[in-house]
Amino acid sequence: MFKGSIVALITPFRDGKVDEKAFQDFVEWQINQGTHGLVPVGTTGESPTLSHEEHRLVVSLTMEVAKGRVPVIAGTGSNSTEEAIALTRHAKQIGADAALVVTPYYNKPSQEGLYQHYKAIHDAVDIPIIIYNIPARSVIDMSVATMARLAKLPNIVGVKDATADLARPLRTRTEISADFCQLSGEDATATAFLAQGGVGCISVTANVAPALCAQMQNAWAEGNMAEMARIRDLLMPLHHAMFVETSPAPVKYAASLLGKSSPDVRLPLVPCSEPGQAIVRDAMVKVGLI
């Protein structure tokens, strides 16, 4: 259903507000560069500091540009189940192809709490749901057993796995099924994730190297391992640079070097520091982007 290079879109700001034109131009550029799918208002899109109105706006702006050319997986997660339901309903109403729902952060629910959270969203909104498991940001790690239980619900279709545990996708594949859509949330291990049963990557790096990220996924799908390995190795310095400081500050700075966005982020995040900027610039040069 969803595969390849799916970009975790940044949200450009100007004068403290969402830069609507820059964002829609950016989405169009992504599609033209070969990106296979779009994720607005995920963590990379600074969803924690967007108002509900801005959240809905960014998803709507994405839909206006995509026009069915590539899938749109709207970020709709929250640590409030009712809030997640409301955001997921909006995604459904405007025609998003799926919802990406992060495990509830800060609350620290039990595995049963995780199950009931996702089941409540599933039962309230008829839309494909992708679980976003990112323990580093949400503290909670959904177990494979809980995910297998959730996968029995018809609209729980996959996972964005940001654990960086390369045993996890194989365990998930064997305990659930090969049809369960496993997407890496970790650029540096994206190709290894494919070898372990994944079908693609929801990528931060694709914000600034969309063509290369898409070509790498295409090469894997076509069985061209030499080309896949060439691009994998080429992109590694960029993957490192995108997380040299808290994301999305480095990737927004990188996008600013391409003229695609301002480097602005919202507090409590701050723009990439000068040492961080130097690492990002050096990586962009190595990859041949600037």
PDB file of C-alpha atoms in Angstrom:
ATOM      1  CA  MET A   1       0.000   0.000   0.000  1.00  0.00           C
ATOM      2  CA  PHE A   2       2.738   2.459   1.012  1.00  0.00           C
ATOM      3  CA  LYS A   3       6.352   1.955   0.010  1.00  0.00           C
ATOM      4  CA  GLY A   4       9.569   3.593  -1.131  1.00  0.00           C
ATOM      5  CA  SER A   5      10.830   7.001  -0.068  1.00  0.00           C
ATOM      6  CA  ILE A   6       8.152   8.845   1.877  1.00  0.00           C
ATOM      7  CA  VAL A   7       9.220  12.270   3.078  1.00  0.00           C
ATOM      8  CA  ALA A   8       8.539  13.474   6.616  1.00  0.00           C
ATOM      9  CA  LEU A   9       7.826  17.033   5.520  1.00  0.00           C
ATOM     10  CA  ILE A  10       9.253  20.072   7.276  1.00  0.00           C
ATOM     11  CA  THR A  11       6.874  22.973   7.918  1.00  0.00           C
ATOM     12  CA  PRO A  12       8.441  26.218   6.649  1.00  0.00           C
ATOM     13  CA  PHE A  13       7.853  29.313   8.782  1.00  0.00           C
ATOM     14  CA  ARG A  14       8.069  32.994   7.964  1.00  0.00           C
ATOM     15  CA  ASP A  15       7.610  35.721  10.575  1.00  0.00           C
ATOM     16  CA  GLY A  16       6.394  33.099  13.019  1.00  0.00           C
ATOM     17  CA  LYS A  17       3.625  31.778  10.784  1.00  0.00           C
ATOM     18  CA  VAL A  18       3.329  28.817   8.417  1.00  0.00           C
ATOM     19  CA  ASP A  19       4.750  29.912   5.048  1.00  0.00           C
ATOM     20  CA  GLU A  20       1.954  28.525   2.893  1.00  0.00           C
ATOM     21  CA  LYS A  21       3.523  29.315  -0.486  1.00  0.00           C
ATOM     22  CA  ALA A  22       6.936  27.947   0.464  1.00  0.00           C
ATOM     23  CA  PHE A  23       5.299  24.796   1.804  1.00  0.00           C
ATOM     24  CA  GLN A  24       3.211  24.130  -1.290  1.00  0.00           C
ATOM     25  CA  ASP A  25       6.166  24.861  -3.586  1.00  0.00           C
ATOM     26  CA  PHE A  26       8.184  22.428  -1.481  1.00  0.00           C
ATOM     27  CA  VAL A  27       5.563  19.688  -1.798  1.00  0.00           C
ATOM     28  CA  GLU A  28       5.436  20.168  -5.578  1.00  0.00           C
ATOM     29  CA  TRP A  29       9.240  19.945  -5.747  1.00  0.00           C
ATOM     30  CA  GLN A  30       9.173  16.742  -3.714  1.00  0.00           C
ATOM     31  CA  ILE A  31       6.720  15.112  -6.122  1.00  0.00           C
ATOM     32  CA  ASN A  32       8.697  16.270  -9.156  1.00  0.00           C
ATOM     33  CA  GLN A  33      11.882  14.823  -7.633  1.00  0.00           C
ATOM     34  CA  GLY A  34      10.325  11.372  -7.444  1.00  0.00           C
ATOM     35  CA  THR A  35       9.295  11.130  -3.787  1.00  0.00           C
ATOM     36  CA  HIS A  36       6.854   8.237  -3.364  1.00  0.00           C
ATOM     37  CA  GLY A  37       4.720   9.677  -0.559  1.00  0.00           C
ATOM     38  CA  LEU A  38       4.187  12.626   1.777  1.00  0.00           C
ATOM     39  CA  VAL A  39       3.844  12.875   5.552  1.00  0.00           C
ATOM     40  CA  PRO A  40       2.730  16.338   6.709  1.00  0.00           C
ATOM     41  CA  VAL A  41       2.749  17.366  10.387  1.00  0.00           C
ATOM     42  CA  GLY A  42       4.824  14.567  11.807  1.00  0.00           C
ATOM     43  CA  THR A  43       7.559  15.279  14.332  1.00  0.00           C
ATOM     44  CA  THR A  44       9.736  16.700  11.538  1.00  0.00           C
ATOM     45  CA  GLY A  45       6.856  19.045  10.700  1.00  0.00           C
ATOM     46  CA  GLU A  46       6.969  20.363  14.284  1.00  0.00           C
ATOM     47  CA  SER A  47       3.512  19.068  15.109  1.00  0.00           C
ATOM     48  CA  PRO A  48       3.975  19.600  18.883  1.00  0.00           C
ATOM     49  CA  THR A  49       4.144  23.380  18.414  1.00  0.00           C
ATOM     50  CA  LEU A  50       1.539  23.812  15.677  1.00  0.00           C
ATOM     51  CA  SER A  51      -1.909  24.935  16.755  1.00  0.00           C
ATOM     52  CA  HIS A  52      -4.808  22.685  15.801  1.00  0.00           C
ATOM     53  CA  GLU A  53      -5.765  25.226  13.144  1.00  0.00           C
ATOM     54  CA  GLU A  54      -2.237  25.204  11.708  1.00  0.00           C
ATOM     55  CA  HIS A  55      -2.154  21.413  11.842  1.00  0.00           C
ATOM     56  CA  ARG A  56      -5.305  21.145   9.754  1.00  0.00           C
ATOM     57  CA  LEU A  57      -4.038  23.874   7.419  1.00  0.00           C
ATOM     58  CA  VAL A  58      -0.777  22.057   6.651  1.00  0.00           C
ATOM     59  CA  VAL A  59      -2.571  18.798   5.882  1.00  0.00           C
ATOM     60  CA  SER A  60      -5.039  20.661   3.645  1.00  0.00           C
ATOM     61  CA  LEU A  61      -2.215  22.453   1.819  1.00  0.00           C
ATOM     62  CA  THR A  62      -0.565  19.086   1.173  1.00  0.00           C
ATOM     63  CA  MET A  63      -3.750  17.606  -0.253  1.00  0.00           C
ATOM     64  CA  GLU A  64      -4.233  20.602  -2.558  1.00  0.00           C
ATOM     65  CA  VAL A  65      -0.838  20.012  -4.167  1.00  0.00           C
ATOM     66  CA  ALA A  66      -0.705  16.216  -4.166  1.00  0.00           C
ATOM     67  CA  LYS A  67      -4.020  15.766  -5.989  1.00  0.00           C
ATOM     68  CA  GLY A  68      -3.738  11.999  -5.802  1.00  0.00           C
ATOM     69  CA  ARG A  69      -0.346  11.832  -7.510  1.00  0.00           C
ATOM     70  CA  VAL A  70       1.311  10.307  -4.454  1.00  0.00           C
ATOM     71  CA  PRO A  71      -0.142   9.060  -1.168  1.00  0.00           C
ATOM     72  CA  VAL A  72      -0.547  11.474   1.736  1.00  0.00           C
ATOM     73  CA  ILE A  73      -0.143  10.015   5.221  1.00  0.00           C
ATOM     74  CA  ALA A  74      -1.259  12.731   7.622  1.00  0.00           C
ATOM     75  CA  GLY A  75       0.297  12.939  11.054  1.00  0.00           C
ATOM     76  CA  THR A  76      -2.631  12.844  13.477  1.00  0.00           C
ATOM     77  CA  GLY A  77      -1.146  11.590  16.734  1.00  0.00           C
ATOM     78  CA  SER A  78      -1.530  13.063  20.197  1.00  0.00           C
ATOM     79  CA  ASN A  79      -1.111  11.983  23.799  1.00  0.00           C
ATOM     80  CA  SER A  80      -4.825  12.751  24.145  1.00  0.00           C
ATOM     81  CA  THR A  81      -6.914  10.034  22.519  1.00  0.00           C
ATOM     82  CA  GLU A  82      -9.827  12.392  21.847  1.00  0.00           C
ATOM     83  CA  GLU A  83      -7.491  14.915  20.219  1.00  0.00           C
ATOM     84  CA  ALA A  84      -5.961  12.193  18.044  1.00  0.00           C
ATOM     85  CA  ILE A  85      -9.459  11.122  16.987  1.00  0.00           C
ATOM     86  CA  ALA A  86     -10.353  14.710  16.032  1.00  0.00           C
ATOM     87  CA  LEU A  87      -7.184  15.155  13.952  1.00  0.00           C
ATOM     88  CA  THR A  88      -7.693  11.759  12.310  1.00  0.00           C
ATOM     89  CA  ARG A  89     -11.286  12.665  11.439  1.00  0.00           C
ATOM     90  CA  HIS A  90     -10.041  15.804   9.709  1.00  0.00           C
ATOM     91  CA  ALA A  91      -7.506  13.759   7.709  1.00  0.00           C
ATOM     92  CA  LYS A  92     -10.281  11.422   6.633  1.00  0.00           C
ATOM     93  CA  GLN A  93     -12.617  14.286   5.713  1.00  0.00           C
ATOM     94  CA  ILE A  94     -10.145  15.932   3.347  1.00  0.00           C
ATOM     95  CA  GLY A  95      -9.158  12.694   1.647  1.00  0.00           C
ATOM     96  CA  ALA A  96      -5.806  11.704   3.175  1.00  0.00           C
ATOM     97  CA  ASP A  97      -4.767   8.189   2.263  1.00  0.00           C
ATOM     98  CA  ALA A  98      -3.787   7.229   5.812  1.00  0.00           C
ATOM     99  CA  ALA A  99      -3.046   8.570   9.271  1.00  0.00           C
ATOM    100  CA  LEU A 100       0.298   8.309  11.055  1.00  0.00           C
ATOM    101  CA  VAL A 101      -0.412   8.042  14.783  1.00  0.00           C
ATOM    102  CA  VAL A 102       2.466   8.321  17.237  1.00  0.00           C
ATOM    103  CA  THR A 103       2.510   6.400  20.506  1.00  0.00           C
ATOM    104  CA  PRO A 104       1.276   8.725  23.286  1.00  0.00           C
ATOM    105  CA  TYR A 105       4.190  10.711  24.678  1.00  0.00           C
ATOM    106  CA  TYR A 106       4.633  11.773  28.321  1.00  0.00           C
ATOM    107  CA  ASN A 107       1.621   9.794  29.626  1.00  0.00           C
ATOM    108  CA  LYS A 108       3.629   6.518  29.641  1.00  0.00           C
ATOM    109  CA  PRO A 109       0.652   4.214  29.023  1.00  0.00           C
ATOM    110  CA  SER A 110       0.924   0.482  29.562  1.00  0.00           C
ATOM    111  CA  GLN A 111       0.799  -1.916  26.624  1.00  0.00           C
ATOM    112  CA  GLU A 112      -2.927  -2.302  27.320  1.00  0.00           C
ATOM    113  CA  GLY A 113      -3.261   1.489  27.294  1.00  0.00           C
ATOM    114  CA  LEU A 114      -1.502   1.609  23.925  1.00  0.00           C
ATOM    115  CA  TYR A 115      -3.859  -1.010  22.553  1.00  0.00           C
ATOM    116  CA  GLN A 116      -6.964   0.806  23.771  1.00  0.00           C
ATOM    117  CA  HIS A 117      -5.681   4.171  22.453  1.00  0.00           C
ATOM    118  CA  TYR A 118      -5.222   2.854  18.924  1.00  0.00           C
ATOM    119  CA  LYS A 119      -8.395   0.789  19.041  1.00  0.00           C
ATOM    120  CA  ALA A 120     -10.409   3.888  20.005  1.00  0.00           C
ATOM    121  CA  ILE A 121      -8.998   5.828  17.024  1.00  0.00           C
ATOM    122  CA  HIS A 122      -9.534   2.833  14.743  1.00  0.00           C
ATOM    123  CA  ASP A 123     -13.150   2.446  15.838  1.00  0.00           C
ATOM    124  CA  ALA A 124     -13.889   6.177  15.508  1.00  0.00           C
ATOM    125  CA  VAL A 125     -12.458   6.832  12.027  1.00  0.00           C
ATOM    126  CA  ASP A 126     -12.502   4.596   8.940  1.00  0.00           C
ATOM    127  CA  ILE A 127      -9.027   5.302   7.564  1.00  0.00           C
ATOM    128  CA  PRO A 128      -5.836   3.225   7.287  1.00  0.00           C
ATOM    129  CA  ILE A 129      -3.686   3.818  10.377  1.00  0.00           C
ATOM    130  CA  ILE A 130       0.089   3.502  10.607  1.00  0.00           C
ATOM    131  CA  ILE A 131       1.502   3.173  14.105  1.00  0.00           C
ATOM    132  CA  TYR A 132       4.481   5.458  14.757  1.00  0.00           C
ATOM    133  CA  ASN A 133       6.767   3.757  17.276  1.00  0.00           C
ATOM    134  CA  ILE A 134       9.517   6.140  18.386  1.00  0.00           C
ATOM    135  CA  PRO A 135      10.659   5.383  21.940  1.00  0.00           C
ATOM    136  CA  ALA A 136      13.396   8.032  21.885  1.00  0.00           C
ATOM    137  CA  ARG A 137      10.794  10.800  21.709  1.00  0.00           C
ATOM    138  CA  SER A 138       7.747   9.247  23.340  1.00  0.00           C
ATOM    139  CA  VAL A 139       9.485   7.100  26.032  1.00  0.00           C
ATOM    140  CA  ILE A 140       7.057   4.226  25.335  1.00  0.00           C
ATOM    141  CA  ASP A 141       8.087   1.288  23.141  1.00  0.00           C
ATOM    142  CA  MET A 142       5.184  -0.674  21.685  1.00  0.00           C
ATOM    143  CA  SER A 143       5.941  -4.380  21.927  1.00  0.00           C
ATOM    144  CA  VAL A 144       5.691  -6.672  18.931  1.00  0.00           C
ATOM    145  CA  ALA A 145       2.977  -8.572  20.802  1.00  0.00           C
ATOM    146  CA  THR A 146       0.854  -5.418  21.182  1.00  0.00           C
ATOM    147  CA  MET A 147       1.413  -4.520  17.543  1.00  0.00           C
ATOM    148  CA  ALA A 148       0.377  -8.026  16.486  1.00  0.00           C
ATOM    149  CA  ARG A 149      -2.784  -7.639  18.543  1.00  0.00           C
ATOM    150  CA  LEU A 150      -3.543  -4.289  16.915  1.00  0.00           C
ATOM    151  CA  ALA A 151      -2.809  -5.665  13.434  1.00  0.00           C
ATOM    152  CA  LYS A 152      -5.898  -7.859  13.781  1.00  0.00           C
ATOM    153  CA  LEU A 153      -7.978  -4.669  13.468  1.00  0.00           C
ATOM    154  CA  PRO A 154      -8.672  -4.164   9.737  1.00  0.00           C
ATOM    155  CA  ASN A 155      -7.505  -0.550   9.463  1.00  0.00           C
ATOM    156  CA  ILE A 156      -4.243  -0.919  11.412  1.00  0.00           C
ATOM    157  CA  VAL A 157      -2.095  -1.460   8.324  1.00  0.00           C
ATOM    158  CA  GLY A 158       1.512  -0.807   9.290  1.00  0.00           C
ATOM    159  CA  VAL A 159       4.203   0.803  11.384  1.00  0.00           C
ATOM    160  CA  LYS A 160       6.787   3.531  11.123  1.00  0.00           C
ATOM    161  CA  ASP A 161       9.560   1.909  13.128  1.00  0.00           C
ATOM    162  CA  ALA A 162      12.030   4.409  14.587  1.00  0.00           C
ATOM    163  CA  THR A 163      13.556   2.035  17.135  1.00  0.00           C
ATOM    164  CA  ALA A 164      16.744   1.454  15.054  1.00  0.00           C
ATOM    165  CA  ASP A 165      16.438  -2.186  16.172  1.00  0.00           C
ATOM    166  CA  LEU A 166      17.081  -4.189  13.023  1.00  0.00           C
ATOM    167  CA  ALA A 167      15.799  -7.389  14.597  1.00  0.00           C
ATOM    168  CA  ARG A 168      12.409  -5.728  15.096  1.00  0.00           C
ATOM    169  CA  PRO A 169      11.133  -5.722  11.474  1.00  0.00           C
ATOM    170  CA  LEU A 170      11.938  -9.417  11.046  1.00  0.00           C
ATOM    171  CA  ARG A 171      10.226 -10.299  14.333  1.00  0.00           C
ATOM    172  CA  THR A 172       7.230  -8.180  13.301  1.00  0.00           C
ATOM    173  CA  ARG A 173       7.105  -9.830   9.871  1.00  0.00           C
ATOM    174  CA  THR A 174       7.114 -13.322  11.347  1.00  0.00           C
ATOM    175  CA  GLU A 175       4.642 -12.563  14.153  1.00  0.00           C
ATOM    176  CA  ILE A 176       2.160 -10.557  12.052  1.00  0.00           C
ATOM    177  CA  SER A 177       2.481 -11.070   8.278  1.00  0.00           C
ATOM    178  CA  ALA A 178       4.423  -9.937   5.246  1.00  0.00           C
ATOM    179  CA  ASP A 179       1.422  -7.782   4.296  1.00  0.00           C
ATOM    180  CA  PHE A 180       1.834  -5.549   7.357  1.00  0.00           C
ATOM    181  CA  CYS A 181       3.421  -2.367   5.979  1.00  0.00           C
ATOM    182  CA  GLN A 182       6.736  -1.770   7.747  1.00  0.00           C
ATOM    183  CA  LEU A 183       8.373   1.590   7.091  1.00  0.00           C
ATOM    184  CA  SER A 184      11.697   2.591   8.594  1.00  0.00           C
ATOM    185  CA  GLY A 185      11.835   5.809  10.575  1.00  0.00           C
ATOM    186  CA  GLU A 186      15.615   5.797  10.648  1.00  0.00           C
ATOM    187  CA  ASP A 187      17.432   7.022   7.510  1.00  0.00           C
ATOM    188  CA  ALA A 188      20.824   5.564   8.399  1.00  0.00           C
ATOM    189  CA  THR A 189      19.443   2.007   8.542  1.00  0.00           C
ATOM    190  CA  ALA A 190      16.819   2.337   5.794  1.00  0.00           C
ATOM    191  CA  THR A 191      18.364  -0.194   3.425  1.00  0.00           C
ATOM    192  CA  ALA A 192      19.153  -2.678   6.181  1.00  0.00           C
ATOM    193  CA  PHE A 193      15.508  -2.346   7.241  1.00  0.00           C
ATOM    194  CA  LEU A 194      14.459  -3.342   3.719  1.00  0.00           C
ATOM    195  CA  ALA A 195      16.564  -6.474   3.965  1.00  0.00           C
ATOM    196  CA  GLN A 196      14.801  -7.372   7.225  1.00  0.00           C
ATOM    197  CA  GLY A 197      11.305  -7.160   5.760  1.00  0.00           C
ATOM    198  CA  GLY A 198      10.582  -3.451   5.377  1.00  0.00           C
ATOM    199  CA  VAL A 199       9.068  -1.825   2.310  1.00  0.00           C
ATOM    200  CA  GLY A 200      10.273   1.771   2.584  1.00  0.00           C
ATOM    201  CA  CYS A 201      11.335   4.697   4.738  1.00  0.00           C
ATOM    202  CA  ILE A 202       9.597   7.755   6.154  1.00  0.00           C
ATOM    203  CA  SER A 203      12.619   9.951   5.702  1.00  0.00           C
ATOM    204  CA  VAL A 204      14.003  13.183   7.128  1.00  0.00           C
ATOM    205  CA  THR A 205      16.900  13.231   4.650  1.00  0.00           C
ATOM    206  CA  ALA A 206      14.432  13.152   1.744  1.00  0.00           C
ATOM    207  CA  ASN A 207      13.544  16.750   2.564  1.00  0.00           C
ATOM    208  CA  VAL A 208      16.820  17.847   0.973  1.00  0.00           C
ATOM    209  CA  ALA A 209      17.810  14.817  -1.147  1.00  0.00           C
ATOM    210  CA  PRO A 210      14.459  13.568  -2.447  1.00  0.00           C
ATOM    211  CA  ALA A 211      15.723  12.282  -5.786  1.00  0.00           C
ATOM    212  CA  LEU A 212      18.579  10.290  -4.247  1.00  0.00           C
ATOM    213  CA  CYS A 213      16.372   8.807  -1.518  1.00  0.00           C
ATOM    214  CA  ALA A 214      13.781   7.767  -4.115  1.00  0.00           C
ATOM    215  CA  GLN A 215      16.448   6.365  -6.450  1.00  0.00           C
ATOM    216  CA  MET A 216      17.923   4.308  -3.607  1.00  0.00           C
ATOM    217  CA  GLN A 217      14.527   2.768  -2.855  1.00  0.00           C
ATOM    218  CA  ASN A 218      13.905   2.200  -6.572  1.00  0.00           C
ATOM    219  CA  ALA A 219      17.260   0.455  -6.947  1.00  0.00           C
ATOM    220  CA  TRP A 220      16.367  -1.941  -4.128  1.00  0.00           C
ATOM    221  CA  ALA A 221      12.964  -2.677  -5.686  1.00  0.00           C
ATOM    222  CA  GLU A 222      14.616  -3.351  -9.047  1.00  0.00           C
ATOM    223  CA  GLY A 223      17.259  -5.626  -7.547  1.00  0.00           C
ATOM    224  CA  ASN A 224      20.089  -3.268  -8.461  1.00  0.00           C
ATOM    225  CA  MET A 225      22.139  -3.780  -5.318  1.00  0.00           C
ATOM    226  CA  ALA A 226      25.229  -2.006  -6.633  1.00  0.00           C
ATOM    227  CA  GLU A 227      23.317   1.211  -7.278  1.00  0.00           C
ATOM    228  CA  MET A 228      21.479   0.916  -3.980  1.00  0.00           C
ATOM    229  CA  ALA A 229      24.787   0.532  -2.142  1.00  0.00           C
ATOM    230  CA  ARG A 230      26.356   3.456  -4.015  1.00  0.00           C
ATOM    231  CA  ILE A 231      23.568   5.835  -2.997  1.00  0.00           C
ATOM    232  CA  ARG A 232      23.411   4.402   0.536  1.00  0.00           C
ATOM    233  CA  ASP A 233      27.079   5.185   1.070  1.00  0.00           C
ATOM    234  CA  LEU A 234      26.829   8.602  -0.584  1.00  0.00           C
ATOM    235  CA  LEU A 235      23.965   9.659   1.688  1.00  0.00           C
ATOM    236  CA  MET A 236      25.466   8.523   4.998  1.00  0.00           C
ATOM    237  CA  PRO A 237      27.164  11.857   5.880  1.00  0.00           C
ATOM    238  CA  LEU A 238      23.875  13.624   5.229  1.00  0.00           C
ATOM    239  CA  HIS A 239      21.939  11.209   7.455  1.00  0.00           C
ATOM    240  CA  HIS A 240      24.398  11.972  10.259  1.00  0.00           C
ATOM    241  CA  ALA A 241      24.200  15.723   9.695  1.00  0.00           C
ATOM    242  CA  MET A 242      20.395  15.772   9.836  1.00  0.00           C
ATOM    243  CA  PHE A 243      20.582  14.714  13.495  1.00  0.00           C
ATOM    244  CA  VAL A 244      23.718  16.507  14.637  1.00  0.00           C
ATOM    245  CA  GLU A 245      21.327  18.630  16.723  1.00  0.00           C
ATOM    246  CA  THR A 246      17.678  18.151  17.610  1.00  0.00           C
ATOM    247  CA  SER A 247      15.600  17.594  14.476  1.00  0.00           C
ATOM    248  CA  PRO A 248      14.269  19.441  12.546  1.00  0.00           C
ATOM    249  CA  ALA A 249      16.735  22.298  13.140  1.00  0.00           C
ATOM    250  CA  PRO A 250      19.508  20.765  10.971  1.00  0.00           C
ATOM    251  CA  VAL A 251      17.209  19.735   8.113  1.00  0.00           C
ATOM    252  CA  LYS A 252      15.528  23.150   8.075  1.00  0.00           C
ATOM    253  CA  TYR A 253      18.943  24.767   7.843  1.00  0.00           C
ATOM    254  CA  ALA A 254      19.808  22.382   5.005  1.00  0.00           C
ATOM    255  CA  ALA A 255      16.556  23.280   3.241  1.00  0.00           C
ATOM    256  CA  SER A 256      17.425  26.964   3.617  1.00  0.00           C
ATOM    257  CA  LEU A 257      20.698  26.327   1.752  1.00  0.00           C
ATOM    258  CA  LEU A 258      18.560  25.061  -1.139  1.00  0.00           C
ATOM    259  CA  GLY A 259      16.266  28.076  -0.955  1.00  0.00           C
ATOM    260  CA  LYS A 260      13.292  25.899   0.021  1.00  0.00           C
ATOM    261  CA  SER A 261      12.561  27.184   3.529  1.00  0.00           C
ATOM    262  CA  SER A 262      13.723  29.563   6.195  1.00  0.00           C
ATOM    263  CA  PRO A 263      15.822  27.869   8.894  1.00  0.00           C
ATOM    264  CA  ASP A 264      13.326  28.981  11.553  1.00  0.00           C
ATOM    265  CA  VAL A 265      12.007  26.536  14.145  1.00  0.00           C
ATOM    266  CA  ARG A 266       9.648  27.145  17.047  1.00  0.00           C
ATOM    267  CA  LEU A 267      10.592  27.230  20.693  1.00  0.00           C
ATOM    268  CA  PRO A 268      11.528  25.243  22.658  1.00  0.00           C
ATOM    269  CA  LEU A 269      13.673  24.265  19.661  1.00  0.00           C
ATOM    270  CA  VAL A 270      16.271  26.746  18.463  1.00  0.00           C
ATOM    271  CA  PRO A 271      17.938  27.146  15.057  1.00  0.00           C
ATOM    272  CA  CYS A 272      20.958  25.055  14.196  1.00  0.00           C
ATOM    273  CA  SER A 273      24.129  26.381  15.856  1.00  0.00           C
ATOM    274  CA  GLU A 274      27.137  27.563  13.863  1.00  0.00           C
ATOM    275  CA  PRO A 275      29.082  24.318  14.506  1.00  0.00           C
ATOM    276  CA  GLY A 276      25.998  22.341  13.476  1.00  0.00           C
ATOM    277  CA  GLN A 277      25.589  24.465  10.361  1.00  0.00           C
ATOM    278  CA  ALA A 278      29.182  23.721   9.364  1.00  0.00           C
ATOM    279  CA  ILE A 279      28.531  19.969   9.622  1.00  0.00           C
ATOM    280  CA  VAL A 280      25.346  20.292   7.560  1.00  0.00           C
ATOM    281  CA  ARG A 281      27.054  22.397   4.863  1.00  0.00           C
ATOM    282  CA  ASP A 282      29.953  19.959   4.644  1.00  0.00           C
ATOM    283  CA  ALA A 283      27.576  17.022   4.220  1.00  0.00           C
ATOM    284  CA  MET A 284      25.565  18.852   1.564  1.00  0.00           C
ATOM    285  CA  VAL A 285      28.783  19.494  -0.368  1.00  0.00           C
ATOM    286  CA  LYS A 286      29.894  15.856  -0.060  1.00  0.00           C
ATOM    287  CA  VAL A 287      26.600  14.632  -1.435  1.00  0.00           C
ATOM    288  CA  GLY A 288      26.725  17.212  -4.246  1.00  0.00           C
ATOM    289  CA  LEU A 289      23.594  19.115  -3.249  1.00  0.00           C
ATOM    290  CA  ILE A 290      25.343  22.490  -3.037  1.00  0.00           C
TER     291      ILE A 290
END
